[in-house]
mmCIF file of C-alpha atoms in Angstrom:
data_model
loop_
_atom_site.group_PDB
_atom_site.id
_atom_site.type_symbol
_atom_site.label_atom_id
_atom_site.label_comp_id
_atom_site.label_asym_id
_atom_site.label_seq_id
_atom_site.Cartn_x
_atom_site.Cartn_y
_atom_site.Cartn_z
ATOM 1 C CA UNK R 8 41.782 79.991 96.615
ATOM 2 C CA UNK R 9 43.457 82.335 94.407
ATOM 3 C CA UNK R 10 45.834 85.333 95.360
ATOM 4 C CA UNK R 11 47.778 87.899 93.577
ATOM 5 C CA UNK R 12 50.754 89.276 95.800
ATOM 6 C CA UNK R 13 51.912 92.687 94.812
ATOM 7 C CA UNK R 14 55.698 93.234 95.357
ATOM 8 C CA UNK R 15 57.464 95.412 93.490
ATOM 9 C CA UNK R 16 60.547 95.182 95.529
ATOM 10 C CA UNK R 17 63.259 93.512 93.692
ATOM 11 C CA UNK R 18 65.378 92.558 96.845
ATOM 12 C CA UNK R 19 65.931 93.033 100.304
ATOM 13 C CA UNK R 20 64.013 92.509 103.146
ATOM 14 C CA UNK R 21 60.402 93.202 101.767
ATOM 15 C CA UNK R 22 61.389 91.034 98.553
ATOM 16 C CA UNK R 23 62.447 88.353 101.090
ATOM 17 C CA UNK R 24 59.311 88.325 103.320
ATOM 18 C CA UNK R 25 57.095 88.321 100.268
ATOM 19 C CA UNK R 26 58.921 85.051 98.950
ATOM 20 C CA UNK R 27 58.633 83.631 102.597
ATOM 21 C CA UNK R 28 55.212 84.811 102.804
ATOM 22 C CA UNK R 29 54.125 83.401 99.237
ATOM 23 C CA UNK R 30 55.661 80.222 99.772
ATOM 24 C CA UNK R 31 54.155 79.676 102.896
ATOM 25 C CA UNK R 32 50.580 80.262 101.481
ATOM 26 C CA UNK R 33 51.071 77.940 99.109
ATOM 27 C CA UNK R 34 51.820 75.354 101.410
ATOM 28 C CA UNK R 35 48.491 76.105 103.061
ATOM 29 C CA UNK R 36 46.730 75.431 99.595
ATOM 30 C CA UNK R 37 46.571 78.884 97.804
ATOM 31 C CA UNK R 38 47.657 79.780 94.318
ATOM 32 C CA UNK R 39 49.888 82.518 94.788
ATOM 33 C CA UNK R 40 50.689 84.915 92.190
ATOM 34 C CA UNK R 41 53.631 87.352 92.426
ATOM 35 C CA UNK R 42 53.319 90.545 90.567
ATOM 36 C CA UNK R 43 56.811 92.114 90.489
ATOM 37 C CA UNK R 44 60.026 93.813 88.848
ATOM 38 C CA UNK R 45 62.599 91.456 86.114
ATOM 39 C CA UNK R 46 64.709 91.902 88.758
ATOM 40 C CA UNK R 47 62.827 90.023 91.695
ATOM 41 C CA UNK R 48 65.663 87.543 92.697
ATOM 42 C CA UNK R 49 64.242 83.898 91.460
ATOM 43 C CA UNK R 50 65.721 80.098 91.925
ATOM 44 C CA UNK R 51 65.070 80.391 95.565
ATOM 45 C CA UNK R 52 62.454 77.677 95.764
ATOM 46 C CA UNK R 53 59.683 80.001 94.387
ATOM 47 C CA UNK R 54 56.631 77.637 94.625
ATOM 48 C CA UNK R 55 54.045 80.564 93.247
ATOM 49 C CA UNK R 56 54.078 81.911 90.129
ATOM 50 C CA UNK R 57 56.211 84.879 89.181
ATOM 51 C CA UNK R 58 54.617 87.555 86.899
ATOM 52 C CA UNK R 59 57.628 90.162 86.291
ATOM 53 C CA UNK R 60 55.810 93.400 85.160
ATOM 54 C CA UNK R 61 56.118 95.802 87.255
ATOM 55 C CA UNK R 62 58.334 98.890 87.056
ATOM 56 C CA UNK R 63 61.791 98.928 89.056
ATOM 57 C CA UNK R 64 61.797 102.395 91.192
ATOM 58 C CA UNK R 65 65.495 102.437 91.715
ATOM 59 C CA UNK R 66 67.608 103.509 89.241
ATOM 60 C CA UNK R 67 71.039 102.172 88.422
ATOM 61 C CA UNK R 68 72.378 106.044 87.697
ATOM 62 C CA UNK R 69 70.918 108.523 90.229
ATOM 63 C CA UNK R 70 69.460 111.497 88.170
ATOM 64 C CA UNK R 71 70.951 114.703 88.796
ATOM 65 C CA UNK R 72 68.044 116.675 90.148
ATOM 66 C CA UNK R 73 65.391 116.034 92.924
ATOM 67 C CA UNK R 74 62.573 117.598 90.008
ATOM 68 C CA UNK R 75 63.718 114.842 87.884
ATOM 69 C CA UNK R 76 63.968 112.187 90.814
ATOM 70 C CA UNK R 77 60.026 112.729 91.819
ATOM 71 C CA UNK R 78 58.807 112.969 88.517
ATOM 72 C CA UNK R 79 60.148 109.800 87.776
ATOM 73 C CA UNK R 80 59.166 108.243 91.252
ATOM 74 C CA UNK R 81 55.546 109.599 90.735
ATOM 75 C CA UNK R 82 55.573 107.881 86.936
ATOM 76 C CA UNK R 83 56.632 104.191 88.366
ATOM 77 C CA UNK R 84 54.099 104.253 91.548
ATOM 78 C CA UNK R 85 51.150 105.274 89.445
ATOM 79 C CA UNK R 86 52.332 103.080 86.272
ATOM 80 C CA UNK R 87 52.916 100.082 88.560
ATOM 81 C CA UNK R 88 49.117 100.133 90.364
ATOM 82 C CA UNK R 89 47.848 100.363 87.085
ATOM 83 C CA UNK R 90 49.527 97.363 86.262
ATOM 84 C CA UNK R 91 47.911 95.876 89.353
ATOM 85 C CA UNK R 92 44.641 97.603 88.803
ATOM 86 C CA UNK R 93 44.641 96.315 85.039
ATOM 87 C CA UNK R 94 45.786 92.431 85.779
ATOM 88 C CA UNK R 95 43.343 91.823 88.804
ATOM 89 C CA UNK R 96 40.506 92.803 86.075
ATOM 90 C CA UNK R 97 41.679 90.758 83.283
ATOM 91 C CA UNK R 98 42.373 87.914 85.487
ATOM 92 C CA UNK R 99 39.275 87.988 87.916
ATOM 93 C CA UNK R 100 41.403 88.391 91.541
ATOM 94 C CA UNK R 101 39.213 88.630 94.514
ATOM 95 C CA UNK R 102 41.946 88.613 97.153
ATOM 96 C CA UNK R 103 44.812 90.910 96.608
ATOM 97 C CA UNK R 104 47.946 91.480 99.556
ATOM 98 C CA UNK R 105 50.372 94.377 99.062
ATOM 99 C CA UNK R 106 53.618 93.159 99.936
ATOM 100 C CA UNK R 107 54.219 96.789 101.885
ATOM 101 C CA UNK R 108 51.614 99.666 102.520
ATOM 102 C CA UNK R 109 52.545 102.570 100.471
ATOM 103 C CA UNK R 110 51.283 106.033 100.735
ATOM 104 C CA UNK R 111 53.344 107.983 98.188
ATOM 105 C CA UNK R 112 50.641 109.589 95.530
ATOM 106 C CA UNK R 113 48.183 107.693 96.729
ATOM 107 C CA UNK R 114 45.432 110.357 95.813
ATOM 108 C CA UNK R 115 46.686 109.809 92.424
ATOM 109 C CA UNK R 116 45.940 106.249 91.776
ATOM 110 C CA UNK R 117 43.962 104.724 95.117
ATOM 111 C CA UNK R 118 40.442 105.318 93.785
ATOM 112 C CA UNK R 119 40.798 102.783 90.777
ATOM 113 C CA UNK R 120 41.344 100.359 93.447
ATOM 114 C CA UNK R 121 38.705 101.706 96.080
ATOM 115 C CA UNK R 122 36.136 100.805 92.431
ATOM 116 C CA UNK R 123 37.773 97.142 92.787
ATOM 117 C CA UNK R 124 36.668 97.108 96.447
ATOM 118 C CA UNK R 125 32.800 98.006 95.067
ATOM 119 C CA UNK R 126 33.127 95.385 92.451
ATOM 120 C CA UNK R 127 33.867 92.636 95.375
ATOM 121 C CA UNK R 128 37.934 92.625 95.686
ATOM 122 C CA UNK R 129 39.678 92.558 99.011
ATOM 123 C CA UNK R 130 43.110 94.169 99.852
ATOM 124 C CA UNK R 131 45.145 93.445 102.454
ATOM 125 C CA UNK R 132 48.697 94.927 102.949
ATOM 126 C CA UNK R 133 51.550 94.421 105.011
ATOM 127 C CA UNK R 134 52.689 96.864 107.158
ATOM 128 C CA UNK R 135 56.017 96.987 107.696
ATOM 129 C CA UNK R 136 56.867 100.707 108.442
ATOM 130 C CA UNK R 137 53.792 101.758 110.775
ATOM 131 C CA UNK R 138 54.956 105.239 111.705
ATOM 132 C CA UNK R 139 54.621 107.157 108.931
ATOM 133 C CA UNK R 140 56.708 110.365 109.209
ATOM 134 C CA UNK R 141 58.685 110.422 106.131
ATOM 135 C CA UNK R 142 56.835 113.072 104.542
ATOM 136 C CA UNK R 143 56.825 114.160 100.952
ATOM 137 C CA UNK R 144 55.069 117.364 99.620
ATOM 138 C CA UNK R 145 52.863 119.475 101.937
ATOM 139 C CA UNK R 146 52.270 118.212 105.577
ATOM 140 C CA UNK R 147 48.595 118.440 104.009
ATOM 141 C CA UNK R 148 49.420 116.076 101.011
ATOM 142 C CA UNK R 149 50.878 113.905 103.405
ATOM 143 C CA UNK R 150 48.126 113.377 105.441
ATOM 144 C CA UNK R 151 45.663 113.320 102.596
ATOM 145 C CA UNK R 152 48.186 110.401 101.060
ATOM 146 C CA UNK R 153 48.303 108.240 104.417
ATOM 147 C CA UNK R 154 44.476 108.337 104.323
ATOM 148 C CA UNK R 155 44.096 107.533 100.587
ATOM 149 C CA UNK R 156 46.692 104.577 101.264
ATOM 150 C CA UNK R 157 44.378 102.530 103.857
ATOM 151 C CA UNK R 158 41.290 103.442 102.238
ATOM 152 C CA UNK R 159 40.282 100.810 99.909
ATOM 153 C CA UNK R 160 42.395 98.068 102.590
ATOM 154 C CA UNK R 161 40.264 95.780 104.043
ATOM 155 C CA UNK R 162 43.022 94.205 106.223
ATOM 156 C CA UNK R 163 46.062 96.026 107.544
ATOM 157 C CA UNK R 164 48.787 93.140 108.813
ATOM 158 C CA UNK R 165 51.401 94.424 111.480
ATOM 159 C CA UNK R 166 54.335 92.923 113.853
ATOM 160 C CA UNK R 167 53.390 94.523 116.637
ATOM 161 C CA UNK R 168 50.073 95.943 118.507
ATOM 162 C CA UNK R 169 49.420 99.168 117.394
ATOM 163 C CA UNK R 170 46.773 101.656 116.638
ATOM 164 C CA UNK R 171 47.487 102.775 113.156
ATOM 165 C CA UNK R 172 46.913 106.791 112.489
ATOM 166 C CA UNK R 173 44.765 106.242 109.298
ATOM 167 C CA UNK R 174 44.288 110.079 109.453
ATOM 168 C CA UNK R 175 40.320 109.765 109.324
ATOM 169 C CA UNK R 176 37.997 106.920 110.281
ATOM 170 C CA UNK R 177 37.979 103.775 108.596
ATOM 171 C CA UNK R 178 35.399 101.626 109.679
ATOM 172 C CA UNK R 179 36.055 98.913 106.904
ATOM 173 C CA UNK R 180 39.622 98.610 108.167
ATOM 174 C CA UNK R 181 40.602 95.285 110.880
ATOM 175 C CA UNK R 182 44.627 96.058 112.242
ATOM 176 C CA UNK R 183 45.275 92.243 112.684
ATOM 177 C CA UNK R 184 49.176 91.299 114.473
ATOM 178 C CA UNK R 185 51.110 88.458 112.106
ATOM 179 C CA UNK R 186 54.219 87.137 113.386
ATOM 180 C CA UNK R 187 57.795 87.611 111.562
ATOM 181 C CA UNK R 188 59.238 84.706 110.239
ATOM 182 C CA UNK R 189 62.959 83.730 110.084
ATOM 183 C CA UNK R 190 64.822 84.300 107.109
ATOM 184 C CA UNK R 191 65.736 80.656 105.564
ATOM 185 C CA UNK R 192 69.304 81.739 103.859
ATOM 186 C CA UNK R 193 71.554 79.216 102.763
ATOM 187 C CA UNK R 194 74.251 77.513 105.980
ATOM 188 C CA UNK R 195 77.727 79.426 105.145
ATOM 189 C CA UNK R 196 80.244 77.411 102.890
ATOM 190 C CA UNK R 197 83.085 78.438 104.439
ATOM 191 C CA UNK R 198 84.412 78.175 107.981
ATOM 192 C CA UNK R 199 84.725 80.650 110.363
ATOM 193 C CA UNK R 200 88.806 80.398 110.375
ATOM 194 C CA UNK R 201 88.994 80.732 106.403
ATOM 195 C CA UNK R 202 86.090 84.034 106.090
ATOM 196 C CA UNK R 203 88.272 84.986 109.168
ATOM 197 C CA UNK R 204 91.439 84.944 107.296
ATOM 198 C CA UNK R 205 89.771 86.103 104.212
ATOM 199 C CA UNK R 206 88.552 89.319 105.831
ATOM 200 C CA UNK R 207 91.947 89.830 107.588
ATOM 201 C CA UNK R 208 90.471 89.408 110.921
ATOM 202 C CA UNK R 209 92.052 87.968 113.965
ATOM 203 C CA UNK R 210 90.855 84.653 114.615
ATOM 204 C CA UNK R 211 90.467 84.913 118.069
ATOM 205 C CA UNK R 212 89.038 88.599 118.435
ATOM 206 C CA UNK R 213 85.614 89.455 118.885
ATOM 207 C CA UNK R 214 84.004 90.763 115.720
ATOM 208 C CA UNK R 215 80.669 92.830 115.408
ATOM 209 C CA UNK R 216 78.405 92.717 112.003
ATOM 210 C CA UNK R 217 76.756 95.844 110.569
ATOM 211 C CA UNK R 218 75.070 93.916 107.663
ATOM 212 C CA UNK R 219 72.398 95.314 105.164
ATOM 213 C CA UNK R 220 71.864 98.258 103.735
ATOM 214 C CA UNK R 221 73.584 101.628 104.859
ATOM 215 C CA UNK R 222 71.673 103.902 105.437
ATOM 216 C CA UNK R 223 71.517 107.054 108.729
ATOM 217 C CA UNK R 224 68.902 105.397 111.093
ATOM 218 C CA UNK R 225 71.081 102.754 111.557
ATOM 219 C CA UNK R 226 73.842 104.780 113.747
ATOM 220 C CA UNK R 227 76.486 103.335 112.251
ATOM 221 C CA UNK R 228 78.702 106.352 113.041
ATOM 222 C CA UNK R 229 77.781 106.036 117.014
ATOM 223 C CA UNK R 230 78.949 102.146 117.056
ATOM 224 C CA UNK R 231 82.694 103.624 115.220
ATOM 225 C CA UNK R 232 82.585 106.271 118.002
ATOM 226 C CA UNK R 233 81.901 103.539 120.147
ATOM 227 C CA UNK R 234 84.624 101.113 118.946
ATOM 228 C CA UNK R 235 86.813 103.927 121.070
ATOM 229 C CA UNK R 236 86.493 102.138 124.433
ATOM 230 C CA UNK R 237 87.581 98.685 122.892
ATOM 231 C CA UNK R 238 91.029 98.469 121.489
ATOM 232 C CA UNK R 239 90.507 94.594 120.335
ATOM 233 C CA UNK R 240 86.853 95.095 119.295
ATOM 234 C CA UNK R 241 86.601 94.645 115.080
ATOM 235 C CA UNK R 242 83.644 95.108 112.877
ATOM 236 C CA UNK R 243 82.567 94.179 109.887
ATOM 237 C CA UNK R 244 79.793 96.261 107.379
ATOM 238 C CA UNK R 245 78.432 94.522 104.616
ATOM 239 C CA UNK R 246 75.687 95.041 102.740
ATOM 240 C CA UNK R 247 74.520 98.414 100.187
ATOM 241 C CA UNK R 248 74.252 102.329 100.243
ATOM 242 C CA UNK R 249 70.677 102.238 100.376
ATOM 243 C CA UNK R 250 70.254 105.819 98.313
ATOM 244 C CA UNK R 251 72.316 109.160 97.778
ATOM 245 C CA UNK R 252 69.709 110.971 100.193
ATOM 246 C CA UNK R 253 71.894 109.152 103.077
ATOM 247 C CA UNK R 254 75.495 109.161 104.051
ATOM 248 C CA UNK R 255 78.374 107.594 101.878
ATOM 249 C CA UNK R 256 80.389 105.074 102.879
ATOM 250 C CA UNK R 257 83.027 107.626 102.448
ATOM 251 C CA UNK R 258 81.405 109.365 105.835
ATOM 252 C CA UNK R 259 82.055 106.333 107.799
ATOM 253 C CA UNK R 260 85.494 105.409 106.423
ATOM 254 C CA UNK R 261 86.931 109.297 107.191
ATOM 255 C CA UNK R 262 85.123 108.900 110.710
ATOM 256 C CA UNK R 263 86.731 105.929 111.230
ATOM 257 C CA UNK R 264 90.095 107.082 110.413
ATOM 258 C CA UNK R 265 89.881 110.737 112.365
ATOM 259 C CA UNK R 266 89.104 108.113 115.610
ATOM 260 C CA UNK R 267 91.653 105.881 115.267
ATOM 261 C CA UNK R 268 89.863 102.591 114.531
ATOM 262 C CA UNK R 269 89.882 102.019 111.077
ATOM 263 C CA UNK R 270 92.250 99.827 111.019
ATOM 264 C CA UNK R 271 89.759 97.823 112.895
ATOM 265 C CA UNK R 272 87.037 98.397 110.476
ATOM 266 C CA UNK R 273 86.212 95.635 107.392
ATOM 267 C CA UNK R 274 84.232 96.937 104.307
ATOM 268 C CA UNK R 275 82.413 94.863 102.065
ATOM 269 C CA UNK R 276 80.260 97.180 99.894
ATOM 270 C CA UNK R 277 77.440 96.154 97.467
ATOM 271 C CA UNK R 278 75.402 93.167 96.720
ATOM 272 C CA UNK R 279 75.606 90.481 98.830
ATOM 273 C CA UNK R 280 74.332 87.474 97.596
ATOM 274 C CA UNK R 281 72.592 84.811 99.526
ATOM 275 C CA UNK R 282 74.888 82.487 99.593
ATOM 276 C CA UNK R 283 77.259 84.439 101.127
ATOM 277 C CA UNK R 284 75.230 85.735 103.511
ATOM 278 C CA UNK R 285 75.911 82.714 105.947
ATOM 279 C CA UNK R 286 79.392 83.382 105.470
ATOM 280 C CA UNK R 287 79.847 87.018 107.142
ATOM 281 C CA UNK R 288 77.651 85.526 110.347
ATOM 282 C CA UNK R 289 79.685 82.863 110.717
ATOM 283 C CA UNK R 290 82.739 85.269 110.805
ATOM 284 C CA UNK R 291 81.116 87.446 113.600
ATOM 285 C CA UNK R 292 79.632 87.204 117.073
ATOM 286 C CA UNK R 293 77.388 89.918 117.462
ATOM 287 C CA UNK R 294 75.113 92.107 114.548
ATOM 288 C CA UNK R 295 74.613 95.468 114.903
ATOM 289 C CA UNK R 296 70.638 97.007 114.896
ATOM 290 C CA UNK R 297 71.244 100.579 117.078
ATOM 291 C CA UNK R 298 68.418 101.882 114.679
ATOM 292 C CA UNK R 299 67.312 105.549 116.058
ATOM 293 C CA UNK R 300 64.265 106.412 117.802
ATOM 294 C CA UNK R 301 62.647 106.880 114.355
ATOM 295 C CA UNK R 302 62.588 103.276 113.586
ATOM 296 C CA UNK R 303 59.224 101.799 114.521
ATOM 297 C CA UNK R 304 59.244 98.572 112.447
ATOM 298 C CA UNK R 305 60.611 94.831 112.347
ATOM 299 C CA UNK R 306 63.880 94.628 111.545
ATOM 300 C CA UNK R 307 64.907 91.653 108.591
ATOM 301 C CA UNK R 308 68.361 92.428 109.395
ATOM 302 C CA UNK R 309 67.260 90.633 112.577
ATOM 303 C CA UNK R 310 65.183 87.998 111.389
ATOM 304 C CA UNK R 311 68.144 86.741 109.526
ATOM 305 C CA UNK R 312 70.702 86.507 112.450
ATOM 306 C CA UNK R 313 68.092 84.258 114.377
ATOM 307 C CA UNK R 314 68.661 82.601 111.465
ATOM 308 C CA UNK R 315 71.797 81.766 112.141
ATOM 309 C CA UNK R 316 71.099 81.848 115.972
ATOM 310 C CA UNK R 317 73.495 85.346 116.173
ATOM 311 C CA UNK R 318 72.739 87.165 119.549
ATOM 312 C CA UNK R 319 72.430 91.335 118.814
ATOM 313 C CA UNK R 320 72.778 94.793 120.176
ATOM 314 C CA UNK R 321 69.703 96.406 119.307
ATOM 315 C CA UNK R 322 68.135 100.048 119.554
ATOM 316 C CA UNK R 323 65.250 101.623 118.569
ATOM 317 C CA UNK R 324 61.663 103.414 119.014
ATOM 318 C CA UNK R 325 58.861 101.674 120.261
ATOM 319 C CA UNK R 326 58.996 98.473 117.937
ATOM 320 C CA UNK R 327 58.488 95.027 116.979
ATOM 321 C CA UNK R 328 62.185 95.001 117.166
ATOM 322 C CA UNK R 329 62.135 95.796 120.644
ATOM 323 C CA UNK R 330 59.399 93.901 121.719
ATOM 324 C CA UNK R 331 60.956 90.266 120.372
ATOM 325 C CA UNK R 332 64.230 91.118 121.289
ATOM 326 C CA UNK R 333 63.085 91.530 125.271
ATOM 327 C CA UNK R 334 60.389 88.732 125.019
ATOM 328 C CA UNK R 335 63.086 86.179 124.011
ATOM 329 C CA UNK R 336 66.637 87.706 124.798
ATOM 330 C CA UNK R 337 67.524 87.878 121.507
ATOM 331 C CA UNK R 338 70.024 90.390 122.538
ATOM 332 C CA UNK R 339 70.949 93.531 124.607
ATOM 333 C CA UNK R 340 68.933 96.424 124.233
ATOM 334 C CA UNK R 341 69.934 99.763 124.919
ATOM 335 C CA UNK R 342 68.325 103.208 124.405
ATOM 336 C CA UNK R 343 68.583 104.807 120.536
ATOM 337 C CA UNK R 344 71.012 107.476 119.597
ATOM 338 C CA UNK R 345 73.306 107.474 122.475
ATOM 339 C CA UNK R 346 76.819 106.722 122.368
ATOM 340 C CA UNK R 347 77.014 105.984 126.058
ATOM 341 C CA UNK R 348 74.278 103.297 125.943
ATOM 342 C CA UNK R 349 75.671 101.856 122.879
ATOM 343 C CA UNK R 350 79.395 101.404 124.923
ATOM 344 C CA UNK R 351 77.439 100.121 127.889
ATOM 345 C CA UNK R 352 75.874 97.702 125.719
ATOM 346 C CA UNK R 353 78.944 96.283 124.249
ATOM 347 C CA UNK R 354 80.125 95.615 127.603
ATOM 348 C CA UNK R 355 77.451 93.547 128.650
ATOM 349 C CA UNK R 356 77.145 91.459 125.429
ATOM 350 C CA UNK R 357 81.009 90.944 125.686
ATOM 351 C CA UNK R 358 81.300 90.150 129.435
ATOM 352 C CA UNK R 359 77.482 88.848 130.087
ATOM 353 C CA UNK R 360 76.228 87.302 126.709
ATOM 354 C CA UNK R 361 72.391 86.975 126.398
ATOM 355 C CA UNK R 362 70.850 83.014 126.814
ATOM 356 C CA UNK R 363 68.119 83.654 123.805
ATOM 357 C CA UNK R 364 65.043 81.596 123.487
ATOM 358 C CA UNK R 365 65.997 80.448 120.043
ATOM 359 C CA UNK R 366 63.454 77.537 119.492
ATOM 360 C CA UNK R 367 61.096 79.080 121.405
ATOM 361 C CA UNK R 368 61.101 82.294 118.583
ATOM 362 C CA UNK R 369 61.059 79.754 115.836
ATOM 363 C CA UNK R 370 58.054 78.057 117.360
ATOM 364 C CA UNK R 371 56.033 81.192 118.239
ATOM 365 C CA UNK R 372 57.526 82.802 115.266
ATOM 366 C CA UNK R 373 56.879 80.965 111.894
ATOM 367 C CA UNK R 374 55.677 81.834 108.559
ATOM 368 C CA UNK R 375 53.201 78.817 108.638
ATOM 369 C CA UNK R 376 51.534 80.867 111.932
ATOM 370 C CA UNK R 377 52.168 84.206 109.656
ATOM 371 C CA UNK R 378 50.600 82.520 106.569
ATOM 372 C CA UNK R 379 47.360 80.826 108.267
ATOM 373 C CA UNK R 380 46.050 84.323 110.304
ATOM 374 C CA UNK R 381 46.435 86.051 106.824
ATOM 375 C CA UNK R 382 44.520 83.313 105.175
ATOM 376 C CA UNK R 383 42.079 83.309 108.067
ATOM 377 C CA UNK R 384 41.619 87.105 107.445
ATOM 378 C CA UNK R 385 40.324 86.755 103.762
ATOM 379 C CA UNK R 386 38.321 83.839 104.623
ATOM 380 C CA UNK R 387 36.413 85.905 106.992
ATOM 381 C CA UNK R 388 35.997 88.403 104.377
ATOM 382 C CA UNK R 389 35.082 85.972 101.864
#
């Protein structure tokens, strides 16, 4: 069986659940074939084939107007599907997965693909973000784009049970659950002691991890205001500013400073590459997820401290982050966007720490299990 994977996220967490997901197709026998940007992260044990054509959406300089900012997002999302459109004709793809669903413009460039559908092919995307209220243009356009988005999918794969708003009918569409694999990033090559010393953190304190990108969902400035209550309590954020639509890190130093705790505070800002990854959990005890009521998705911020068997403090809205973190105490939940619940929480990680299930999550959680149901899928659609 042949597959073409569309990704055209260069890194993060969808980059890093396509190459988990791709991988573990191939090990159930499919040739996998990874449209995506030059800058897709490679050398990671890719065993499909990379194809790196697609446009990069994120610019290195932010231009200086929003005009100029759409018009340039609008001319990568339509460029890049014809890319896809284009190279599953020439190369005669039946089964196609979209690494994320995508709505944006989708009026603009989804009925080249719903022709594909007519001429045999099958789509399939994964949904990562069901809840889609980020809404750009008219509340009309919106809607219109949502329904444009599933229309030519055949298969719409999710982390949790839900019942997708697809705007309008769509008889041809099956919502099928997949589970979330673990994040396979390298063991840490250094010790706790020397990334202790190296981040100027007490080696016997206990040390919380905001890790990823920054960005306002997460609630970063509620855990600082929450760092109040706990004079020996440090914390370390690593990871990117995810876009200048969301706070600076400059927010959360100056916040940190007014409340007294910066001192307490470690910043490691930008890039951070895999093999350093395992480095920054080894320094800490607990990560940080008090995403806001808005979040409705998995979390691979998550999926990477099970990796390295790191208990959490977690928050969100209804979720596939909530759900695994109950199902196997992964962590202590508390309610989103509440500075109260995020103290209480603290103090019961700190003076009651979680027992999680860990092997039990690997076993019931794997990207073999993910792989075979999405194979399965297309099989049945054969």
């Amino acid at each position: 069986m042949k597959l073409l994977y569309y990704s055209p996220a260069s890194y993060g967490g969808i980059a890093d659940y396509a190459h988990e997901q791709a991988n573990a197709l191939v090990d159930l026998g499919v040739d996998v074939i990874l449209l995506t940007t030059p800058k897709y992260q490679t050398g990671r044990g890719e065993k499909y084939q990379v194809i790196p054509i697609l446009q990069e959406i994120a610019l290195t300089q932010p231009l200086p107007h929003k005009v100029l900012k759409a018009v340039y997002s609008t001319t990568v999302i339509l460029n890049n599907f014809t890319q896809l459109a284009n190279f599953i004709e020439e190369n005669n793809f039946q089964y196609v997965v979209l690494g994320s669903y995508v709505e944006y413009f989708a009026p603009l460039w989804s009925g080249r693909l719903k022709r594909l559908v007519k001429k045999g092919v099958v789509f399939a995307a994964i949904v990562h973000d069901p809840v889609r209220d980020f809404v750009v243009g008219p509340h009309w356009w919106h809607r219109w784009s949502i329904a444009c988005g599933y229309s030519f999918l055949s298969q719409a794969f999710v982390h949790d049970s839900i019942n997708l708003d697809t705007v309008r009918p769509m008889p041809q569409l099956q919502t099928t659950v997949i589970p979330h694999g673990i994040y396979h990033f390298p063991d840490a090559n250094k010790s706790r002691q020397q990334m202790r010393i190296s981040l100027d953190l007490p080696l016997d304190a206990k040390v919380m991890l905001a890790f990823g990108h920054i960005r306002d969902n997460k609630n970063l400035d509620l855990v600082i205001q929450a760092m109040v209550n706990f004079p020996d309590l440090y914390l370390v954020i690593a990871g990117k500013e995810q876009s200048s639509a969301q706070r600076p890190v400059a927010f959360y130093h100056e916040l940190a400073k007014t409340l007294g705790v910066a001192e307490r505070c470690r910043w490691k800002i930008g890039f951070i590459a895999d093999t350093e990854i395992g480095n920054f959990f080894a320094a800490t005890d607990i990560t940080i997820l008090t995403y806001s009521s808005i979040f409705h998705s998995a979390s691979g911020v998550l999926n990477t401290a099970i990796n390295y068997r790191q208990p959490c403090l977690a928050s969100s809205g209804e979720s596939s982050l909530r759900s695994v973190i109950q199902k196997y105490d992964l962590g202590i939940w508390v309610e989103p966007d509440d500075v109260d619940a995020i103290v209480e929480g603290i103090k019961k990680i700190l003076e009651n720490p979680p027992n999680p299930k860990w092997e039990r999550y690997f076993q019931e959680n794997s990207w073999y299990l993910n792989a075979n149901i999405v194979l399965t899928s297309f099989k049945v659609n054969a």
